[in-house]
Short mmCIF file of C-alpha atoms in Angstrom, two decimals:
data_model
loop_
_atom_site.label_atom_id
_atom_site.label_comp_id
_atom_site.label_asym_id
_atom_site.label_seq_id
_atom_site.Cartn_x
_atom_site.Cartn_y
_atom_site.Cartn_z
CA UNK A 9 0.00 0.00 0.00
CA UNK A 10 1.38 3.21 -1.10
CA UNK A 11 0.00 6.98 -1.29
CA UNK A 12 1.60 9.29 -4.05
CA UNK A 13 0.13 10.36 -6.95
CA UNK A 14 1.62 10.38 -9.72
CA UNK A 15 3.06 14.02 -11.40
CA UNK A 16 4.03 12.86 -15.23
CA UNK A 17 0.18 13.65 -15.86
CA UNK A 18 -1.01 10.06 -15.24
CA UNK A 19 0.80 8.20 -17.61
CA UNK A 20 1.56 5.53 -15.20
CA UNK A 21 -0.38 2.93 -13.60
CA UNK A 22 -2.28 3.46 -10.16
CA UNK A 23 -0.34 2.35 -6.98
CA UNK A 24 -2.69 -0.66 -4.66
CA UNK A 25 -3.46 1.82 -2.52
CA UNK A 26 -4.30 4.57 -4.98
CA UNK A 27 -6.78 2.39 -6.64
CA UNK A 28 -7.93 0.91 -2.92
CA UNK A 29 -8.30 4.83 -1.43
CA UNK A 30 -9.45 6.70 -4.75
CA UNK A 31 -9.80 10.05 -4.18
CA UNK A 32 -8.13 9.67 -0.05
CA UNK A 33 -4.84 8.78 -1.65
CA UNK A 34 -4.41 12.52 -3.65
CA UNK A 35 -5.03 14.23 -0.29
CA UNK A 36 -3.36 12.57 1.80
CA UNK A 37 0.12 13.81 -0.52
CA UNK A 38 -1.61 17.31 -0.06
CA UNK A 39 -1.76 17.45 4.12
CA UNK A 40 1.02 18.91 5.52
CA UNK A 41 1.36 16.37 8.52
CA UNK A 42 2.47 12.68 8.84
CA UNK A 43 -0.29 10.20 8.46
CA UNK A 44 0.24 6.49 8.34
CA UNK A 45 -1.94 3.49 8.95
CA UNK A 46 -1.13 -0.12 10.40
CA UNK A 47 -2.89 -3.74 10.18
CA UNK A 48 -4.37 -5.86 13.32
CA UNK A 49 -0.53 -6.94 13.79
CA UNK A 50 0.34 -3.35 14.29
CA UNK A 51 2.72 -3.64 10.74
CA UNK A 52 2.54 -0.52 8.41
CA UNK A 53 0.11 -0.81 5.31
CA UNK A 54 1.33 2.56 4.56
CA UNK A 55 1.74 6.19 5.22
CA UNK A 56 2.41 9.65 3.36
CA UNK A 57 5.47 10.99 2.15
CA UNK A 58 5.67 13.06 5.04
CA UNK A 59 5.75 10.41 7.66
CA UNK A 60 8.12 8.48 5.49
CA UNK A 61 10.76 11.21 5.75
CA UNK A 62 10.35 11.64 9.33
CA UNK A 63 11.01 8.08 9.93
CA UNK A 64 14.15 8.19 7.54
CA UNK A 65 12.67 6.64 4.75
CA UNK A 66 13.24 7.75 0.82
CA UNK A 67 9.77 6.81 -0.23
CA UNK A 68 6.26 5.60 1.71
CA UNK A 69 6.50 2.44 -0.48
CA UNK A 70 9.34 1.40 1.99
CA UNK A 71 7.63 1.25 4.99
CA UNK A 72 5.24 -1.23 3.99
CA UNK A 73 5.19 -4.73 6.08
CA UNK A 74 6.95 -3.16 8.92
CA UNK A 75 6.95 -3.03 12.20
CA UNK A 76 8.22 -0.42 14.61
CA UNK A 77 10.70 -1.91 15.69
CA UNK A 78 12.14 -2.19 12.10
CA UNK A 79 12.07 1.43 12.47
CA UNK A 80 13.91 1.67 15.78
CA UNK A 81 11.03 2.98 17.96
#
């Protein structure tokens, strides 16, 4: 699960998560603050940009399938 849209005017294909969220994946790359969302096992399913730099991440497609403690928290 990934949120970014795409900026080469939609030439590529739609992340999971962008077709999964729709119209919830274009704003969350708009809000200005981290946002990030987990399964039952408490393992990322994905989160913005933002939160992805925080964290010390390049891209929010890295953080999928982990766990905090993959992040050192």
């Amino acid at each position: 699960v990934y949120l970014r849209t795409t900026q080469s005017g939609g030439d590529s294909a739609p992340t999971p998560a962008e077709r999964q969220l729709g119209p919830l994946a274009d704003l969350l790359t708009l809000v200005p603050y981290s946002v990030f969302w987990k399964d039952r096992d408490s393992r990322y399913l994905g989160c913005n940009q933002v939160f992805a730099e925080v964290v010390g991440l390049r891209s929010p497609e890295e953080i999928v399938g982990k766990f905090d403690r993959d992040l050192g928290f």
